Coordinates of C-alpha atoms in Angstrom, one line a residue:
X1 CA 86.2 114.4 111.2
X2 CA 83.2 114.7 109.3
X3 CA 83.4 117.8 108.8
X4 CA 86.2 117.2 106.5
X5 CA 84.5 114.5 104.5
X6 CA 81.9 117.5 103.6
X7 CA 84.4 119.8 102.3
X8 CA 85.4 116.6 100.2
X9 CA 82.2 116.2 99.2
X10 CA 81.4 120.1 98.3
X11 CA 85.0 120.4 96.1
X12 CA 85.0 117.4 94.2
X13 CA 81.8 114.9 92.8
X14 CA 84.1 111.9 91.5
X15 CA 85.9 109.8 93.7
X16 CA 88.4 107.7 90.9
X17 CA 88.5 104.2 93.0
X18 CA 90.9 102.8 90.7
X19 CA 91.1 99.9 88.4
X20 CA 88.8 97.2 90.7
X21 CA 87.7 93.5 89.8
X22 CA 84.2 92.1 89.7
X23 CA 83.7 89.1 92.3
X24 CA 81.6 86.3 92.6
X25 CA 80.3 86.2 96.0
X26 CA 78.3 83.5 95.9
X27 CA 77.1 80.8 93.5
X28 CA 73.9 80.8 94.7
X29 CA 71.8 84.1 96.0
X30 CA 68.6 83.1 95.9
X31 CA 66.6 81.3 92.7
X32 CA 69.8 80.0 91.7
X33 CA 71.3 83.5 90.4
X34 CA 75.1 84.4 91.6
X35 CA 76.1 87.3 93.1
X36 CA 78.6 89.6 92.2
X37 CA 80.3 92.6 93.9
X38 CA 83.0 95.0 93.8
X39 CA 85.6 95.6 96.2
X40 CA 86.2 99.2 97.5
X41 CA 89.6 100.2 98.3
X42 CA 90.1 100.0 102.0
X43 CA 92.5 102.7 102.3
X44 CA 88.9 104.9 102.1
X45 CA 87.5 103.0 104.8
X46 CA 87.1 105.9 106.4
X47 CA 84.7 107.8 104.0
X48 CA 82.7 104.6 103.1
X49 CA 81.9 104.4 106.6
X50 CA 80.9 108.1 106.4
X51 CA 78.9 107.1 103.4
X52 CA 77.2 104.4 105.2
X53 CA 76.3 106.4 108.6
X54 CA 75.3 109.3 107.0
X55 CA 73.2 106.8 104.4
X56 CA 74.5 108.7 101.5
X57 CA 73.3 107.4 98.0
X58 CA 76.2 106.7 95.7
X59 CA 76.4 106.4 91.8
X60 CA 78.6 103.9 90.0
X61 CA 80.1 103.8 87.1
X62 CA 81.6 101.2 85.2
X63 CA 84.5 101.8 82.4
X64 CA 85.6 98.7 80.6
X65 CA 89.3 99.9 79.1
X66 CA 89.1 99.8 75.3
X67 CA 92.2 97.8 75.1
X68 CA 90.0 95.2 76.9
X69 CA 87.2 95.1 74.2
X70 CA 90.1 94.8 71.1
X71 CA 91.0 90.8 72.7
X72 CA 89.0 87.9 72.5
X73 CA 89.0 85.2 75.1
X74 CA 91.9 83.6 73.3
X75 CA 94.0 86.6 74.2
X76 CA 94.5 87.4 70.6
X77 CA 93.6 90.8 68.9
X78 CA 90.2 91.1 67.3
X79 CA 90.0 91.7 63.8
X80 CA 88.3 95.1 62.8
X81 CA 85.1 94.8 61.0
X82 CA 86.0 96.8 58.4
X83 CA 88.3 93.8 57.5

């Protein structure tokens, strides 16, 4: 089985995970600072674990949609600066 996770690995660097949400774990990790995660999707449980036996490094990377940025916590639209 592994040996198809290296042929994954070999053809393609970016694994898209899909849209995910950042969680609060806990309140309180230590000095009073939360702790926040992300979720993997577990229909890749399979190839996390790989990652994990194999103690694989990973990079992440975070892309905040730019629809997100244009609203304000009111839900309302931004006003350009230019305005």
């Amino acid at each position: 089985m592994s040996s198809m996770y290296e042929f994954v690995l070999k053809t393609t660097r970016v694994i898209d995970v899909g849209e995910r949400n950042v969680v609060m774990a806990t309140k309180d990790y230590g000095r009073g600072k939360p702790r926040f995660v992300i979720n993997l999707p577990t229909t890749r449980n399979d190839l996390w674990q790989y990652f994990w036996e194999k103690k694989i490094p990973v990079k992440v990377f975070i892309e905040v949609p730019a629809e997100v940025l244009n609203y304000g916590k009111s839900g309302k639209e931004r006003e350009s600066e230019g305005s």
